[in-house]
Short mmCIF file of C-alpha atoms in Angstrom, two decimals:
data_model
loop_
_atom_site.label_atom_id
_atom_site.label_comp_id
_atom_site.label_asym_id
_atom_site.label_seq_id
_atom_site.Cartn_x
_atom_site.Cartn_y
_atom_site.Cartn_z
CA MET A 1 -7.83 -38.59 49.18
CA ALA A 2 -6.22 -36.22 51.18
CA VAL A 3 -3.25 -36.53 49.01
CA LYS A 4 -5.52 -36.59 45.59
CA LYS A 5 -7.43 -33.05 46.93
CA ALA A 6 -3.75 -31.37 47.84
CA LYS A 7 -2.70 -32.30 44.21
CA ALA A 8 -5.76 -30.76 42.59
CA LYS A 9 -5.71 -27.74 44.68
CA ALA A 10 -1.84 -27.22 43.69
CA LYS A 11 -3.38 -27.99 39.65
CA THR A 12 -5.95 -25.43 40.25
CA ARG A 13 -3.75 -22.81 41.75
CA LYS A 14 -2.88 -20.04 39.32
CA ALA A 15 0.69 -19.56 38.84
CA PRO A 16 2.35 -16.37 40.27
CA ALA A 17 1.93 -13.43 37.99
CA LYS A 18 5.60 -12.78 36.25
CA LYS A 19 7.09 -9.35 37.45
CA ARG A 20 7.27 -6.58 34.61
CA ALA A 21 10.83 -6.14 33.55
CA ARG A 22 11.77 -2.36 34.55
CA LYS A 23 11.73 -0.68 31.25
CA ALA A 24 15.33 0.67 30.76
CA VAL A 25 15.25 4.57 31.13
CA THR A 26 16.87 6.44 28.47
CA THR A 27 20.20 8.00 29.63
CA THR A 28 20.64 11.70 29.23
CA PRO A 29 23.00 14.44 30.05
CA ALA A 30 20.63 15.48 32.89
CA VAL A 31 20.22 11.93 34.33
CA LYS A 32 23.92 10.92 34.46
CA LYS A 33 24.32 14.51 35.77
CA ALA A 34 21.92 13.56 38.71
CA GLU A 35 23.18 10.19 39.08
CA ALA A 36 26.37 11.61 40.18
CA ALA A 37 25.20 13.95 42.69
CA LEU A 38 23.17 11.28 44.25
CA THR A 39 26.27 8.61 43.87
CA LYS A 40 28.56 11.93 45.79
CA ALA A 41 25.55 12.64 48.60
CA THR A 42 24.78 9.04 49.18
CA LYS A 43 28.87 8.62 49.49
CA ALA A 44 28.80 11.84 52.20
CA VAL A 45 25.57 10.40 54.26
CA GLU A 46 27.46 7.20 54.59
CA ALA A 47 30.26 8.75 55.76
CA ASP A 48 28.33 11.38 58.35
CA ARG A 49 26.33 8.04 59.92
CA LYS A 50 29.71 6.60 60.38
CA ALA A 51 31.30 9.61 62.25
CA VAL A 52 27.76 10.23 64.49
CA ALA A 53 28.16 6.25 65.20
CA THR A 54 31.88 6.74 66.57
CA ALA A 55 30.89 10.62 68.29
CA LYS A 56 28.37 8.62 70.04
CA ASN A 57 30.77 5.82 70.90
CA ALA A 58 32.87 8.56 72.39
CA ALA A 59 30.52 10.67 73.99
CA THR A 60 28.93 7.18 75.73
CA ALA A 61 32.64 6.65 76.90
CA ALA A 62 32.95 10.26 78.33
CA LYS A 63 29.92 10.11 79.90
CA ALA A 64 30.64 6.74 81.86
CA LYS A 65 34.29 8.34 82.73
CA ALA A 66 32.86 11.35 83.80
CA ALA A 67 30.14 9.34 85.84
CA LYS A 68 32.69 7.49 87.76
CA SER A 69 35.33 9.90 88.29
CA GLY A 70 33.11 13.21 88.93
CA LYS A 71 36.26 15.26 87.66
CA LYS A 72 35.16 18.50 86.06
CA THR A 73 37.60 18.07 83.15
CA ASP A 74 35.91 14.55 82.73
CA LYS A 75 32.23 16.04 82.62
CA ASN A 76 33.88 18.68 80.11
CA ALA A 77 35.40 16.28 77.98
CA ALA A 78 31.79 14.68 78.00
CA LYS A 79 30.05 17.79 77.24
CA ARG A 80 32.37 18.64 74.31
CA ALA A 81 31.95 14.36 73.18
CA GLY A 82 27.89 15.22 73.05
CA ASN A 83 28.29 18.39 71.38
CA ALA A 84 30.58 16.76 68.50
CA VAL A 85 27.30 14.12 68.30
CA LYS A 86 25.06 16.99 67.97
CA ARG A 87 27.48 18.88 65.30
CA ALA A 88 27.79 14.95 63.30
CA ASN A 89 24.22 14.89 63.79
CA GLU A 90 23.39 18.23 61.87
CA LYS A 91 26.08 17.27 59.24
CA MET A 92 24.21 14.00 58.62
CA ARG A 93 21.30 15.48 58.50
CA LYS A 94 22.38 18.27 55.52
CA SER A 95 23.83 14.89 53.50
CA ARG A 96 20.64 13.81 53.98
CA GLU A 97 18.75 17.13 52.94
CA ALA A 98 21.76 16.90 49.79
CA MET A 99 20.76 13.15 49.27
CA ALA A 100 17.23 13.78 49.52
CA LYS A 101 17.69 16.70 47.06
CA ALA A 102 20.00 14.63 44.56
CA LYS A 103 17.20 11.62 44.77
CA LEU A 104 14.47 14.21 43.65
CA SER A 105 16.62 15.54 41.07
CA LEU A 106 17.32 12.19 39.63
CA SER A 107 14.06 11.61 39.95
CA LYS A 108 12.69 14.49 37.89
CA ALA A 109 15.38 14.37 35.46
CA GLN A 110 14.40 10.18 34.75
CA VAL A 111 10.69 11.60 34.36
CA GLU A 112 12.57 14.18 31.91
CA ALA A 113 13.98 11.40 30.09
CA LYS A 114 10.77 9.29 30.17
CA ILE A 115 8.48 12.11 28.67
CA LYS A 116 11.30 12.96 26.14
CA ALA A 117 11.25 9.58 25.17
CA SER A 118 7.74 8.74 25.34
CA GLU A 119 7.51 12.20 22.92
CA GLN A 120 10.42 10.68 20.57
CA ALA A 121 8.53 7.20 20.30
CA VAL A 122 4.79 8.75 19.67
CA LYS A 123 7.11 10.81 16.90
CA ASP A 124 8.48 7.76 15.40
CA LYS A 125 4.97 5.87 16.03
CA VAL A 126 3.25 8.94 14.54
CA ALA A 127 5.92 9.03 11.49
CA GLU A 128 5.40 4.98 11.10
CA ARG A 129 2.09 5.35 10.96
CA ALA A 130 1.91 8.17 8.81
CA LYS A 131 4.03 6.25 6.61
CA ALA A 132 1.81 3.20 6.38
CA LEU A 133 -1.40 5.70 5.59
CA ASP A 134 0.47 6.95 2.48
CA ASP A 135 1.30 3.81 1.50
CA LYS A 136 -2.31 2.59 1.90
CA THR A 137 -3.22 6.03 0.36
CA GLU A 138 -1.33 5.33 -2.52
CA ALA A 139 -2.46 1.93 -3.02
CA ASP A 140 -6.62 2.95 -2.53
CA LEU A 141 -5.74 5.77 -4.95
CA LYS A 142 -4.47 3.47 -7.47
CA LYS A 143 -7.78 1.21 -6.96
CA ALA A 144 -9.97 3.86 -6.74
CA LEU A 145 -8.42 5.45 -10.01
CA SER A 146 -8.72 2.34 -12.16
CA ALA A 147 -12.23 1.48 -10.98
CA PHE A 148 -13.33 5.27 -12.11
CA GLN A 149 -11.24 4.90 -14.95
CA ALA A 150 -13.19 1.87 -16.08
CA ARG A 151 -16.45 3.65 -15.26
CA TRP A 152 -15.99 6.78 -16.57
CA ARG A 153 -14.40 4.67 -20.20
CA LYS A 154 -17.57 2.30 -19.99
CA LYS A 155 -19.77 5.48 -19.51
CA ARG A 156 -17.60 7.56 -22.52
CA THR A 157 -17.95 4.75 -24.99
CA ALA A 158 -21.54 4.73 -24.48
CA ALA A 159 -21.56 8.34 -24.96
CA ASN A 160 -19.49 7.84 -27.48
CA LYS A 161 -21.70 5.48 -29.25
CA LYS A 162 -25.22 7.52 -29.01
CA LYS A 163 -23.34 10.33 -30.47
CA LEU A 164 -21.87 8.46 -33.23
CA ALA A 165 -25.26 6.91 -33.84
CA SER A 166 -26.49 10.59 -34.28
CA ILE A 167 -23.84 12.02 -36.33
CA THR A 168 -24.04 8.62 -38.40
CA ARG A 169 -27.93 9.24 -38.92
CA LYS A 170 -27.20 12.97 -39.62
CA LEU A 171 -24.36 12.71 -42.24
CA THR A 172 -26.70 9.79 -43.90
CA THR A 173 -29.35 11.85 -44.11
CA LYS A 174 -27.53 15.01 -45.32
CA HIS A 175 -25.87 12.29 -48.00
CA LYS A 176 -29.01 11.15 -49.21
CA GLN A 177 -30.44 14.46 -49.98
CA ALA A 178 -27.27 15.48 -51.65
CA ALA A 179 -27.58 12.35 -53.56
CA LYS A 180 -30.83 13.20 -54.72
CA LYS A 181 -30.03 16.82 -55.82
CA LEU A 182 -26.72 15.32 -58.05
CA GLU A 183 -29.02 12.74 -59.54
CA ALA A 184 -31.74 15.26 -60.24
CA LYS A 185 -29.39 17.70 -61.32
CA ALA A 186 -28.03 14.66 -63.61
CA LYS A 187 -31.23 13.47 -64.83
CA ALA A 188 -32.31 17.52 -65.60
CA ALA A 189 -29.00 17.70 -68.19
CA GLU A 190 -29.10 14.87 -69.52
CA LYS A 191 -32.91 15.59 -70.32
CA LYS A 192 -31.31 19.50 -71.53
CA ALA A 193 -28.34 17.43 -73.49
CA ALA A 194 -31.62 14.94 -74.92
CA LYS A 195 -33.39 18.46 -76.16
CA LYS A 196 -30.34 19.79 -77.49
CA ALA A 197 -29.05 16.96 -79.27
CA ALA A 198 -32.86 15.76 -80.56
CA PRO A 199 -32.67 18.10 -83.51
CA LYS A 200 -29.00 17.09 -84.63
CA LYS A 201 -30.62 13.39 -84.69
CA ARG A 202 -32.97 14.48 -86.83
CA LYS A 203 -30.63 16.10 -89.34
CA ALA A 204 -28.25 13.14 -88.96
CA ALA A 205 -31.01 10.86 -89.77
CA ALA A 206 -32.33 12.91 -92.26
CA LYS A 207 -29.07 12.93 -94.11
CA ARG A 208 -28.66 9.18 -93.92
CA LYS A 209 -31.92 8.67 -94.88
CA ALA A 210 -31.51 11.05 -97.47
CA ALA A 211 -27.63 10.01 -98.78
CA PRO A 212 -28.72 6.71 -100.51
CA LYS A 213 -30.77 8.83 -102.83
CA LYS A 214 -27.96 11.48 -103.37
CA ALA A 215 -25.81 8.60 -103.84
CA ALA A 216 -28.17 7.18 -106.51
CA ALA A 217 -28.94 10.64 -108.23
CA LYS A 218 -25.02 10.85 -108.63
CA LYS A 219 -23.97 7.13 -109.94
CA ALA A 220 -27.26 7.95 -112.88
CA PRO A 221 -25.42 10.00 -114.81
CA ALA A 222 -22.20 8.48 -114.41
CA LYS A 223 -23.66 5.09 -115.58
CA LYS A 224 -25.14 7.24 -118.47
CA ALA A 225 -21.52 8.37 -119.35
CA ALA A 226 -20.01 5.00 -118.91
CA ALA A 227 -22.54 3.66 -121.50
CA LYS A 228 -22.07 6.33 -123.42
CA LYS A 229 -18.17 5.56 -123.50
CA LYS A 230 -18.56 2.24 -124.01
CA ALA A 231 -21.24 3.04 -127.00
CA VAL A 232 -18.44 5.19 -128.43
CA ARG A 233 -15.81 2.59 -128.46
CA LYS A 234 -17.77 -0.08 -129.94
CA ALA A 235 -18.68 2.09 -132.59
CA PRO A 236 -15.07 2.66 -134.46
CA ALA A 237 -14.43 -0.96 -133.88
CA LYS A 238 -17.48 -1.65 -136.21
CA ARG A 239 -16.23 0.80 -138.74
CA LYS A 240 -12.88 -0.90 -138.30
CA THR A 241 -14.28 -4.46 -139.26
CA ALA A 242 -16.77 -2.89 -142.06
CA ALA A 243 -13.70 -1.39 -143.70
CA LYS A 244 -11.59 -4.79 -143.58
CA LYS A 245 -14.32 -6.31 -145.32
CA ARG A 246 -14.72 -3.84 -148.08
CA ALA A 247 -11.06 -3.71 -148.98
CA PRO A 248 -10.65 -7.22 -150.52
CA ALA A 249 -13.55 -6.39 -152.58
CA LYS A 250 -11.39 -3.58 -154.28
CA ARG A 251 -8.60 -5.99 -154.78
CA LYS A 252 -10.63 -8.30 -156.72
CA ALA A 253 -12.05 -5.56 -158.57
CA LYS A 254 -8.41 -4.68 -160.54
#
C-alpha cells in the first residue's frame, strides 16, 4: 500500500518548471566597450587579490620572525610588511571600485541596448501591424465598395425606371396631343380640298353629261351630209342606166 501511495504521489507531483532561457542581449558598441572594461577590471581585481594574499603571507612571516627574534630590524620589516598589506588592500579596493563601475556601466549599456532593441521591436511590430491593417483596410474597402456599388446601382436603376416611366408618360401624352392636332389639320385640309374640288367635280359631271348630247348633235349633221352624198352618188348612176337603155332604141330607129 505504501508503495502504491508513493507512486500515486510521484504521479501527482508537478513537473519542475522549465527555466526560461535568457534572451540574448543585443550587442552594441557600448556593450562591447563596457564588457572589455569589466574584463580588464576583473583581471586587475584578481591580480590585486593575489598581491594582497602574498603581502599578508609576507607580513605574517615577518611578524612571526620579529616576535621570535625581538630585533628592531625584524620589527621594522614586520611594519613594512604590514604597510605593504595595507597598500595592497587599498589597491584592491580601488580595483574593486573600478570593477563595480565597469559592471554598472555594462549593466547600463545592456539596459540601453535592451531598450533600443525593444524600441526597434515595437517599431517592427507596429510596421507589421500597420501593413496588416492596410491590407485588411484595402480588402474591406473593396468589399464595402462592391456592396455600395450594388446598393447604389439598385437604387439608381429603380430611380431610372421611375424617371423613364414619367418621361414615357409625358412624351406619350405630347405625342397623342400632336397626333390629334395633325389629324385635325389633315381633316381640315381634306375638307378644304373637298370644298375646292366640289365645283370642279360638278363642272366635270356636267361636262360628262353634256358630252353625249354634243356628240349626238355633231353626229346628226354628219349623218345628214353623208346621206346627201349617198343620194347624189346614186342619182348619176340612175341617169347612166337610163341613158344606156335609151341608146339601143335610137339605133333601131335608123
